[in-house]
CSV table of C-alpha atoms in Angstrom, one decimal:
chain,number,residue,atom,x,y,z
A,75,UNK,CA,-2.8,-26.7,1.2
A,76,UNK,CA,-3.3,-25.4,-2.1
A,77,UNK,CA,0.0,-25.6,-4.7
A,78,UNK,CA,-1.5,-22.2,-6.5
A,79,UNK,CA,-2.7,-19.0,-5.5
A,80,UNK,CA,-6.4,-18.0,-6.5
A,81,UNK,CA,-8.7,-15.0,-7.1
A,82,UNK,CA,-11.8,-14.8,-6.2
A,83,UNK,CA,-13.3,-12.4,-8.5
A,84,UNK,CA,-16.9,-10.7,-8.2
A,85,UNK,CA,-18.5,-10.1,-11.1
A,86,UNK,CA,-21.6,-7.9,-9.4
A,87,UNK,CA,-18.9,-5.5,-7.7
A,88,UNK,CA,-17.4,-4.6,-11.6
A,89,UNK,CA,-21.5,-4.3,-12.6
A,90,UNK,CA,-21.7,-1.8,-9.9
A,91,UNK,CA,-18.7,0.3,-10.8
A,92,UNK,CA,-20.5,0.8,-13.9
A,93,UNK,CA,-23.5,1.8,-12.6
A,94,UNK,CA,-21.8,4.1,-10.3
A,95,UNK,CA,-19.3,5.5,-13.1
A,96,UNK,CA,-22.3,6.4,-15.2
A,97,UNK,CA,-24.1,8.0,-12.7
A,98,UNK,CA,-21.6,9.8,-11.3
A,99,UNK,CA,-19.6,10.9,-14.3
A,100,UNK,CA,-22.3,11.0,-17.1
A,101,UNK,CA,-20.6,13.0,-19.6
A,102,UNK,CA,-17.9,10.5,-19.6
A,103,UNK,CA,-17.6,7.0,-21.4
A,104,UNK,CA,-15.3,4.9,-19.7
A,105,UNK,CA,-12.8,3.2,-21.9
A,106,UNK,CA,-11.5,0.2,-20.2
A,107,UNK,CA,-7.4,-0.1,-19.5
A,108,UNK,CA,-6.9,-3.7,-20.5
A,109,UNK,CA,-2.8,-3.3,-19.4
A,110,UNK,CA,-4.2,-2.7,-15.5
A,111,UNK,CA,-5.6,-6.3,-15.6
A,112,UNK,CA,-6.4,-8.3,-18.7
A,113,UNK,CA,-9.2,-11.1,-17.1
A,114,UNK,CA,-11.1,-12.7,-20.2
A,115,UNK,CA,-14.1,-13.1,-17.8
A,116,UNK,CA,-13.3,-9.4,-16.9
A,117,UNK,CA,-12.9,-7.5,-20.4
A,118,UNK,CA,-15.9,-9.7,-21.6
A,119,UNK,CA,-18.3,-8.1,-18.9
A,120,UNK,CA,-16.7,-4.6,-19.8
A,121,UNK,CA,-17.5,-5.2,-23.3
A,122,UNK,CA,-20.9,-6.4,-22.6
A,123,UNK,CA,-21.8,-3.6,-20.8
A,124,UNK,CA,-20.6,-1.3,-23.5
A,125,UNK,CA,-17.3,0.0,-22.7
A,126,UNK,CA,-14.5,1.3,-25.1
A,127,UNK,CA,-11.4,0.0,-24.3
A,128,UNK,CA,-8.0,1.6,-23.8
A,129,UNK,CA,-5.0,-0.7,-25.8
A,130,UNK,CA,-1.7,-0.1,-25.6
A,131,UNK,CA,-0.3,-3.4,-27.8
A,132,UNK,CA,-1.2,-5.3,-30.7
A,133,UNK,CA,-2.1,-8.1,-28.8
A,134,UNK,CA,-4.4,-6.0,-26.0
A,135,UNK,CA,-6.2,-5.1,-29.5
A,136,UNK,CA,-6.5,-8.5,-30.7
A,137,UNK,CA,-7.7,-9.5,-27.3
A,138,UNK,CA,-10.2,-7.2,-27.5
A,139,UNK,CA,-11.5,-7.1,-31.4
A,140,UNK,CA,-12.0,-11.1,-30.7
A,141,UNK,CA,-14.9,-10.3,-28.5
A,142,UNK,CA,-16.5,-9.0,-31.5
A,143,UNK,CA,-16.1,-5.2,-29.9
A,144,UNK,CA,-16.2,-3.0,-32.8
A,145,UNK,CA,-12.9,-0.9,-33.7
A,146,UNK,CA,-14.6,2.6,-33.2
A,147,UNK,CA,-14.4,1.3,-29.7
A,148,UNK,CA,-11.1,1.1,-29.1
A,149,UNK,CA,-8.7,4.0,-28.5
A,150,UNK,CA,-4.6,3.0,-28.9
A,151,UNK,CA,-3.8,5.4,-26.0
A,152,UNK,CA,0.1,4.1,-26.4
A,153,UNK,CA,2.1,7.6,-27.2
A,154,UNK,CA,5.4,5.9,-28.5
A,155,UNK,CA,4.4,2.7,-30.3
A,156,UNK,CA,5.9,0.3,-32.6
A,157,UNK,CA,5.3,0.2,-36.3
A,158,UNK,CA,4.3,-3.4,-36.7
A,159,UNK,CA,1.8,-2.7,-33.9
A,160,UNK,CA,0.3,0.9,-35.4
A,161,UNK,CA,0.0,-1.3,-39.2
A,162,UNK,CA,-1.7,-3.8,-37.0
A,163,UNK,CA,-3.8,-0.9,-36.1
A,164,UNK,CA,-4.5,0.6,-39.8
A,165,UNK,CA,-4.9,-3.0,-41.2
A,166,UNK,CA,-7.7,-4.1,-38.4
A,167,UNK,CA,-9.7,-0.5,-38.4
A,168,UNK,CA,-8.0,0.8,-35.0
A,169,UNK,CA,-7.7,4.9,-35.8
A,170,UNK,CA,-7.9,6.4,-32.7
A,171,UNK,CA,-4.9,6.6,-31.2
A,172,UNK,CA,-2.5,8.7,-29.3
A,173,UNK,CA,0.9,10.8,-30.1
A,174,UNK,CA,3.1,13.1,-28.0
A,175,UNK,CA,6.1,14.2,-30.5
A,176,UNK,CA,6.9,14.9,-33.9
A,177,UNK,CA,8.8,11.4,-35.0
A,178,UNK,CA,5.3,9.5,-33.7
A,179,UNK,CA,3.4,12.0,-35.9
A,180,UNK,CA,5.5,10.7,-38.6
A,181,UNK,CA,5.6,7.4,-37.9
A,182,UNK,CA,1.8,7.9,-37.8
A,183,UNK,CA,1.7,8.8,-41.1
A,184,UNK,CA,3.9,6.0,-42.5
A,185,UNK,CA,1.7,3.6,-41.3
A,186,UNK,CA,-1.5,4.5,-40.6
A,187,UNK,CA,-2.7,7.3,-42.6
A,188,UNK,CA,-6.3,7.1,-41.9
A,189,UNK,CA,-5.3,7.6,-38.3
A,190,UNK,CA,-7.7,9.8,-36.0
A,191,UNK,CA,-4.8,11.4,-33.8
A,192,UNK,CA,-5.1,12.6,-30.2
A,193,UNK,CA,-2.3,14.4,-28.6
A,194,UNK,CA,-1.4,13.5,-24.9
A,195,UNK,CA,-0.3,16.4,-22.6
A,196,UNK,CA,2.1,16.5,-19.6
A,197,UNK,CA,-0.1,17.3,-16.3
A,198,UNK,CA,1.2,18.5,-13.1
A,199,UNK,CA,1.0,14.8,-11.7
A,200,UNK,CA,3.4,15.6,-8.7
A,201,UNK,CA,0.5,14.0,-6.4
A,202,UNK,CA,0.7,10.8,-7.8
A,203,UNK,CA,2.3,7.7,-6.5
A,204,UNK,CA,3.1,6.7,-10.3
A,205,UNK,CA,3.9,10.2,-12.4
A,206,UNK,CA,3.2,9.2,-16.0
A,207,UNK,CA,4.2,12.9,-17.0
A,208,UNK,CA,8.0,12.0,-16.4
A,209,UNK,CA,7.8,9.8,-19.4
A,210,UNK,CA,4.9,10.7,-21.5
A,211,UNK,CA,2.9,14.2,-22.5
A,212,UNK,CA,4.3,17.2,-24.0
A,213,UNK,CA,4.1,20.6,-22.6
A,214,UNK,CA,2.0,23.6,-23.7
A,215,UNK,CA,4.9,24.9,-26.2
A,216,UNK,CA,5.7,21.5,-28.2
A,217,UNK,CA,1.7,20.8,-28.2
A,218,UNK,CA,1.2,24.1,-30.2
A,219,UNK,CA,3.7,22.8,-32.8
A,220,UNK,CA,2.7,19.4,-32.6
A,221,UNK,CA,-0.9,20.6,-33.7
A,222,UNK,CA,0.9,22.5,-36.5
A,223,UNK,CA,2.7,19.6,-37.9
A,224,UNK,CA,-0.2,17.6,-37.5
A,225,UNK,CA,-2.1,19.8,-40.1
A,226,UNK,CA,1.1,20.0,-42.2
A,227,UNK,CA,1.1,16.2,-42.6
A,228,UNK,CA,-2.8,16.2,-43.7
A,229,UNK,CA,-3.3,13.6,-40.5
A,230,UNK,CA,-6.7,13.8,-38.6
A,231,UNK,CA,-6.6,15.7,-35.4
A,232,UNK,CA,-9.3,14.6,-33.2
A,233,UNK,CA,-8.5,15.9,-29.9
A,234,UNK,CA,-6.7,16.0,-26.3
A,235,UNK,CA,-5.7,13.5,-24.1
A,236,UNK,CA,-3.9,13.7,-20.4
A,237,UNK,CA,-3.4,11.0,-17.9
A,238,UNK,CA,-2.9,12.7,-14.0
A,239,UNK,CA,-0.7,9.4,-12.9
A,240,UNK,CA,-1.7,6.3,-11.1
A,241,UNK,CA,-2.7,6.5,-7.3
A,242,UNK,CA,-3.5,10.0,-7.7
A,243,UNK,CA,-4.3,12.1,-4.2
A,244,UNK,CA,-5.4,15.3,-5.3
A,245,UNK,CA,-8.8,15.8,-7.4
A,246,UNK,CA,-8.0,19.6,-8.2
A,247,UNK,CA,-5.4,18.4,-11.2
A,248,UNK,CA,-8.0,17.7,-13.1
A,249,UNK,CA,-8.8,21.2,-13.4
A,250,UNK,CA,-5.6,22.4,-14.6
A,251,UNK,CA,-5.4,19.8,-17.1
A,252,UNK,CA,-9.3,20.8,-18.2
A,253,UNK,CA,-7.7,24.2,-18.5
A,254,UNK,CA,-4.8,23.1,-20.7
A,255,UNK,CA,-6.8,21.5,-22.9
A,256,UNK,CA,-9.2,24.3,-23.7
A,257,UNK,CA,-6.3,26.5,-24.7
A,258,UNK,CA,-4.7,23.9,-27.6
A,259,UNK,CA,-8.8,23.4,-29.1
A,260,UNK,CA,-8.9,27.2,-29.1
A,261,UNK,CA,-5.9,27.2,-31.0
A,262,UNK,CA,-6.5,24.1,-33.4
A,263,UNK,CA,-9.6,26.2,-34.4
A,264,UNK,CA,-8.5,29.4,-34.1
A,265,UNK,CA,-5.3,29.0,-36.3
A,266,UNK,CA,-6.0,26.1,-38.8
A,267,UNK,CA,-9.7,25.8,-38.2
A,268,UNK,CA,-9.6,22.2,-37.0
A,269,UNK,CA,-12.7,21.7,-35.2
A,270,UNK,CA,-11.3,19.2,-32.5
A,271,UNK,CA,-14.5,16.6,-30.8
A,272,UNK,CA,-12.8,14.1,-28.1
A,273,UNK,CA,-11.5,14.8,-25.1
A,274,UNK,CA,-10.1,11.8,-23.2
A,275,UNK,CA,-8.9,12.8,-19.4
A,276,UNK,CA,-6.7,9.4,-18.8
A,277,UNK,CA,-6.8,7.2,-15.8
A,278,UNK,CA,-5.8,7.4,-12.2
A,279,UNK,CA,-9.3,7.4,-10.5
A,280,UNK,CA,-9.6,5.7,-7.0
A,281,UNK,CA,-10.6,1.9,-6.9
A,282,UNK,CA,-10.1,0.0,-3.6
A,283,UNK,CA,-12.9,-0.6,-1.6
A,284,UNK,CA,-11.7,2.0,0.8
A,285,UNK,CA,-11.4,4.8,-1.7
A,286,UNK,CA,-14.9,5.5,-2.9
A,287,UNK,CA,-15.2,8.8,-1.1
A,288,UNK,CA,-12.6,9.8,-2.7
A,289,UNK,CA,-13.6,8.7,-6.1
A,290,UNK,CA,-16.8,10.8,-5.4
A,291,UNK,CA,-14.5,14.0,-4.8
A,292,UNK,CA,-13.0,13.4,-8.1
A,293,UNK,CA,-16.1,12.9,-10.2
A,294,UNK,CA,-16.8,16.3,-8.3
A,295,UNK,CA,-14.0,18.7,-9.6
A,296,UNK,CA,-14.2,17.0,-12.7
A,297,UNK,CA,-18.0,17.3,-13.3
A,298,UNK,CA,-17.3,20.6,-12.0
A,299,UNK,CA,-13.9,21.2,-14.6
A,300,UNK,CA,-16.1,19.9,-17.9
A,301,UNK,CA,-18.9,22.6,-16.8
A,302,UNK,CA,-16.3,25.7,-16.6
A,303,UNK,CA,-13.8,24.5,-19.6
A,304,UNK,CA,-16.2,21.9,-22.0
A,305,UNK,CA,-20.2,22.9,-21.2
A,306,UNK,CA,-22.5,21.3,-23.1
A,307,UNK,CA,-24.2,24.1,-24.9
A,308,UNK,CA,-20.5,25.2,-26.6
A,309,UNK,CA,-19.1,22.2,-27.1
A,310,UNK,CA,-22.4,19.6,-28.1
A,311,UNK,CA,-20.4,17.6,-30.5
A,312,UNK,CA,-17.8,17.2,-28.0
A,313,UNK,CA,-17.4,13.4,-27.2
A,314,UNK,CA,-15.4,12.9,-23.6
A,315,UNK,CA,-13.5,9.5,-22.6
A,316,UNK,CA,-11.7,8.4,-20.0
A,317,UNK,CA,-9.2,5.3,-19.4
A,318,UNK,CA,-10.5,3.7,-16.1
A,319,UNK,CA,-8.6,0.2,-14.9
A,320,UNK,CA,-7.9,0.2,-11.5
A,321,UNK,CA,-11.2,1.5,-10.8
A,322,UNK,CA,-13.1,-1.1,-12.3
A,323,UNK,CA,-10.9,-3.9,-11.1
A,324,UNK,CA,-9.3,-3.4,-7.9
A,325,UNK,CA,-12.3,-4.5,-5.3
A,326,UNK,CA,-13.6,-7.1,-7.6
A,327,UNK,CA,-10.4,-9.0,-6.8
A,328,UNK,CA,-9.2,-10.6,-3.5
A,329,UNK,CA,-6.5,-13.7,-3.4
A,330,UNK,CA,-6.0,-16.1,-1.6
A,331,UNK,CA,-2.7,-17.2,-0.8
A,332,UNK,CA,-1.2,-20.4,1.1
A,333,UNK,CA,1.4,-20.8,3.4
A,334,UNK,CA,3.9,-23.9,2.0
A,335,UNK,CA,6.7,-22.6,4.6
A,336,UNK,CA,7.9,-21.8,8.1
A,337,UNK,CA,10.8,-20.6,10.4
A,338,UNK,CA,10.7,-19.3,13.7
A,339,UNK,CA,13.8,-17.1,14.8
A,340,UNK,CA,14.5,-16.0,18.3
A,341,UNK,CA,14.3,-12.5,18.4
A,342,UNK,CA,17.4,-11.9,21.6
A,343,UNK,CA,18.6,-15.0,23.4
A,344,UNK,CA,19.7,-17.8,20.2
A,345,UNK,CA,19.5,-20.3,23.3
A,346,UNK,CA,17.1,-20.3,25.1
A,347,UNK,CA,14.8,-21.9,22.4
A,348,UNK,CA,12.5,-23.3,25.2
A,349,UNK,CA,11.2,-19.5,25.1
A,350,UNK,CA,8.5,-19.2,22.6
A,351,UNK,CA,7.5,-16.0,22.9
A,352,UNK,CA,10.8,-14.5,22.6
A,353,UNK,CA,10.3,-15.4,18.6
A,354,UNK,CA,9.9,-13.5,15.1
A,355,UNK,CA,7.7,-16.0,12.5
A,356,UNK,CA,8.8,-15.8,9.0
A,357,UNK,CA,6.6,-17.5,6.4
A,358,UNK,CA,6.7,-18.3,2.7
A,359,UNK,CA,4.1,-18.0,0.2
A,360,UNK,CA,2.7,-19.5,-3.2
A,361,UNK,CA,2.8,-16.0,-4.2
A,362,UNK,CA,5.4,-12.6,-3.5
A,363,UNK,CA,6.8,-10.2,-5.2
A,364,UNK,CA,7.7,-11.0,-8.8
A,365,UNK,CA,3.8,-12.1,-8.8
A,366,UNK,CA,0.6,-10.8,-7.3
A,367,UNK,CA,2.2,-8.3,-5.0
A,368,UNK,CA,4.8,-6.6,-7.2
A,369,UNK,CA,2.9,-3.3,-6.4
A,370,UNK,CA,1.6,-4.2,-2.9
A,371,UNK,CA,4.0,-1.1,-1.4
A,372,UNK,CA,1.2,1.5,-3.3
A,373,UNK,CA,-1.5,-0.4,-0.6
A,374,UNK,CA,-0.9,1.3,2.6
A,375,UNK,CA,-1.7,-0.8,6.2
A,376,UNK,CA,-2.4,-3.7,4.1
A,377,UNK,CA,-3.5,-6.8,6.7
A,378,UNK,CA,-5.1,-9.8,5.5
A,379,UNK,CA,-7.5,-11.7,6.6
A,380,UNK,CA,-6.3,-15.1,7.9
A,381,UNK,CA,-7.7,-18.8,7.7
A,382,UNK,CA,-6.2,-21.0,10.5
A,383,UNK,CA,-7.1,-24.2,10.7
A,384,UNK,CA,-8.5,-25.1,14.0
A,385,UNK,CA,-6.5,-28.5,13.9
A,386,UNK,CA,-3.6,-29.3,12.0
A,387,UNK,CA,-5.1,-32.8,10.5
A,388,UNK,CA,-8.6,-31.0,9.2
A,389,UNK,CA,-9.5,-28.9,6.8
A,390,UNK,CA,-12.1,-26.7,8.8
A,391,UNK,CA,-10.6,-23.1,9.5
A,392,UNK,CA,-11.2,-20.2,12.3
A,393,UNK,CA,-11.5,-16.4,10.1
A,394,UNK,CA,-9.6,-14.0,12.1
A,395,UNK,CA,-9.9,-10.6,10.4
A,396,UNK,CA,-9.9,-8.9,14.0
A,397,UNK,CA,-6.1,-10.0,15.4
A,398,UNK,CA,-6.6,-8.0,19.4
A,399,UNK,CA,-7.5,-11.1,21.1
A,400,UNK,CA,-5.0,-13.7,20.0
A,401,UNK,CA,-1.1,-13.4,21.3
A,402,UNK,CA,0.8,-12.0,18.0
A,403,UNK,CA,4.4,-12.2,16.8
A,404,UNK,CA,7.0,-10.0,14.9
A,405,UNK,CA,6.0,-11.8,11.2
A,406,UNK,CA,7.7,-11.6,7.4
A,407,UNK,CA,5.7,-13.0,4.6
A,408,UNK,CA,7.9,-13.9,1.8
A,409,UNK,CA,7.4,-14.8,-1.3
A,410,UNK,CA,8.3,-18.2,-2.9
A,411,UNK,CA,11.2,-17.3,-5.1
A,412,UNK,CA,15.1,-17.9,-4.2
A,413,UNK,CA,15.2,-13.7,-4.3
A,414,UNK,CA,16.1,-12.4,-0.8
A,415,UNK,CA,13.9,-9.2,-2.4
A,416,UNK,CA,10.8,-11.1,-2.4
A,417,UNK,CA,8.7,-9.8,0.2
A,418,UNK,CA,5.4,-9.4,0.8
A,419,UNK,CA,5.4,-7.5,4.0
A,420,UNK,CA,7.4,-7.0,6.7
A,421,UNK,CA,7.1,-6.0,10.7
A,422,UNK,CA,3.7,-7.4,10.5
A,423,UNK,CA,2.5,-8.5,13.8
A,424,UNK,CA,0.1,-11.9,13.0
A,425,UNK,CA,-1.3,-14.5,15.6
A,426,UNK,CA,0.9,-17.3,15.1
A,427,UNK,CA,-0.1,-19.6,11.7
A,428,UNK,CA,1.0,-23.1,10.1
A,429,UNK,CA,1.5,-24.7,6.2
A,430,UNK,CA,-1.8,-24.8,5.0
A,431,UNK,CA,-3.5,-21.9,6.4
A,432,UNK,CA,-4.4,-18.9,4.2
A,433,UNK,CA,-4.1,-15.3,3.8
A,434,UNK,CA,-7.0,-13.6,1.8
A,435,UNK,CA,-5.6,-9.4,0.6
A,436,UNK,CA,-8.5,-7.9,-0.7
A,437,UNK,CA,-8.4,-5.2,-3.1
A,438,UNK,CA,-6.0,-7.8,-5.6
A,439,UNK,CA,-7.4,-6.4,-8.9
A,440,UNK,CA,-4.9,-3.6,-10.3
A,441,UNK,CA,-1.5,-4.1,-11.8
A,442,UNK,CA,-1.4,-8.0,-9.9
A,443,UNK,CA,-1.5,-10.8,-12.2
A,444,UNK,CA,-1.1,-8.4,-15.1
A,445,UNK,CA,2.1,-7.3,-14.2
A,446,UNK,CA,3.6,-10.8,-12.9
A,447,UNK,CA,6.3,-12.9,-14.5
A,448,UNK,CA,7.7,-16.3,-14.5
A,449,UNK,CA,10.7,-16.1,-11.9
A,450,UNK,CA,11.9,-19.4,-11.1
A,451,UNK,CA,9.5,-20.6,-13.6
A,452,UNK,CA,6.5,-20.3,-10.7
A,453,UNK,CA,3.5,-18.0,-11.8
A,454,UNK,CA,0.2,-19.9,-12.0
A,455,UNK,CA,-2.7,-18.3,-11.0
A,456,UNK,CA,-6.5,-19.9,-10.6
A,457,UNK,CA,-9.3,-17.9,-10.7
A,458,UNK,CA,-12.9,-18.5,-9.0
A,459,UNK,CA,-16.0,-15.9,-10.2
A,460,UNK,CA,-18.6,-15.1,-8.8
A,461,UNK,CA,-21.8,-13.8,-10.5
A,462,UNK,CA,-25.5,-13.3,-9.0
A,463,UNK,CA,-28.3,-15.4,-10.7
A,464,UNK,CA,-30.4,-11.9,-10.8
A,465,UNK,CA,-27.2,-10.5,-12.7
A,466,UNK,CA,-26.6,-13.6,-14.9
A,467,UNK,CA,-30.1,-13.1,-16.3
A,468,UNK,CA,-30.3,-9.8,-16.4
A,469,UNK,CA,-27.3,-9.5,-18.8
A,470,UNK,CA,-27.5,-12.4,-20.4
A,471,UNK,CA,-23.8,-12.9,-19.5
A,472,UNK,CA,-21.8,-16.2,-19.4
């Protein structure tokens, strides 16, 4: 059985985001999250195909300038930042980036006085599963005086920026932020004549394979917010990101994980152990919580799809995705750490499995690796890609 976990990453289902992001949204130029999953293989197909790219550190920027990306493509959407990361900014010909009070304005200044400034907003992000708006954004008060000090301090005001949180449920908050951000450019150009040009509406679209509906419901309401708030004919300098990660990543990712451990508990009677299906299965994993599936509790009714080996000696395997016809037991899947908090999932009723079967959990791209650590000194991921010829070609790509 295999010692690490692996992804198995397909390169043609990130093409086809693309092509559905642009077609779908086509006012709006994605600019890549690197922190929601930083691949190589990944960010170098997102570059190739002519995405910005949202940075949040130094070395997210460095990552991404090595690539040969140009800087004009590269937004620092990190609202409280660290000096020695915003001089990393200034000295490498990062500007863009983002502020939400007055000591980042000044800190701004300090450091990088040829920044091209972008103020976030709180949004009414009550619908997500992650509400960003608890810790970053200011509300419509502070932004009219952050626009004022802004001007004060000579720095270069380019526009707004809102994020509606991660996991986000409800399409119609767009709007309101859309609304909130037509009232501060009418007042940057109204009261100091700053002619503001970039609107950047933030992450939190829909990626899993199962969510594509809704991602069409959002593109939707926000095609729908730009018309009413931001139409073209007013607004025809106006340039409009967005900070896409989950929804380039998530399907492109499944893992596969191995099973290196097993117990069997009786569930009632501790002796009568000659009943076998009086029993609860727990099993441990190459991977768990402090890993891959740190955020797996966001995935709701997540099942895998299991590889059993049809003998225990060979290394052929039966593909059950469809569990009604085999005899199932009360399961745990733990992770492999010495933490009694690492699981995977729990009350998960599984067809009875061995060490060295496998567990594939698609949908693996978002917040997985990205967010991992080295607990009991045990993260080590491998990853497998997969790329069409016809797309190889096409892009000239690897």
């Amino acid at each position: 059985y295999a010692l690490n976990p692996f992804y198995l990453v397909n390169l043609d289902e990130i093409h086809r985001k693309h092509l559905n992001w642009l077609q779908k949204l086509p006012r709006i130029k994605p600019f890549y999250a690197v922190k929601c999953n930083s691949d190589p293989i990944l960010v170098k197909l997102l570059a190739h195909l002519g995405c910005g790219f949202d940075c949040a550190s130094q070395r997210e920027i460095r990552q991404v300038l090595e690539l040969g990306v140009t800087p004009n493509r590269i937004i620092y959407a990190n609202p409280c930042k660290l000096d020695i990361h915003v001089k990393y900014a200034c000295e490498n010909g990062v500007n863009l980036m983002t502020f939400d009070n007055e000591l980042e304005l000044y800190k701004i200044k300090s450091n990088h006085p040829n920044a091209i400034c972008v103020l976030r907003i709180a949004t009414n992000d009550s619908d997500a599963c992650v509400r960003l708006s608890l810790k970053f954004g200011a509300d419509l008060k502070t932004s009219y005086k952050l626009i004022k000090l802004a001007h004060e301090l000579g720095l270069s005001l380019a526009g707004i920026c809102f994020h509606v949180g991660y996991l986000q449920t409800d399409p119609k908050v767009f709007t309101e932020s859309f609304k909130m951000a037509r009232l501060l450019f009418d007042f940057a150009k109204d009261t100091f004549g700053i002619e503001m040009s970039l609107l950047d509406i933030g992450g939190g679209y829909p990626g899993s394979s199962l969510e594509m509906n809704l991602f069409d419901d959002f593109a939707k309401e926000i095609n729908s917010a730009i018309d009413e708030y931001f139409p073209l004919d007013l607004n025809k300098n106006l340039k409009i990101i967005a900070e896409p990660g989950r929804y380039y990543c998530c399907s492109a990712f499944n893992i596969c994980v191995g099973i290196i451990a097993k117990r069997e508990m009786l569930m009632n009677d501790i002796d009568n152990l000659a009943d076998s299906t009086n029993k609860s299965i727990m099993y441990y994993l190459n991977d768990g919580a402090y890993f891959s599936f740190r955020f797996l509790s966001q995935y709701k009714n997540t099942v895998p799809v299991l590889f059993k080996r049809k003998t225990l000696d060979e290394a052929s395997f039966d593909i059950i995705r469809d569990f009604s016809t085999y005899k199932t037991f009360s399961s745990i899947l733990w992770g492999p750490t010495l933490d009694s908090t690492d699981v995977v999932l729990k009350d998960i009723q599984l067809p009875e499995l061995n060490v060295g079967d496998f567990l594939i959990f698609k949908d693996m791209g978002a917040y997985t690796f990205s967010a991992s650590c080295d607990f009991n000194s045990m993260r080590s991921f491998l990853f497998v890609y997969a790329i069409s010829e016809v797309l190889k070609q096409s892009l000239n790509f690897l």
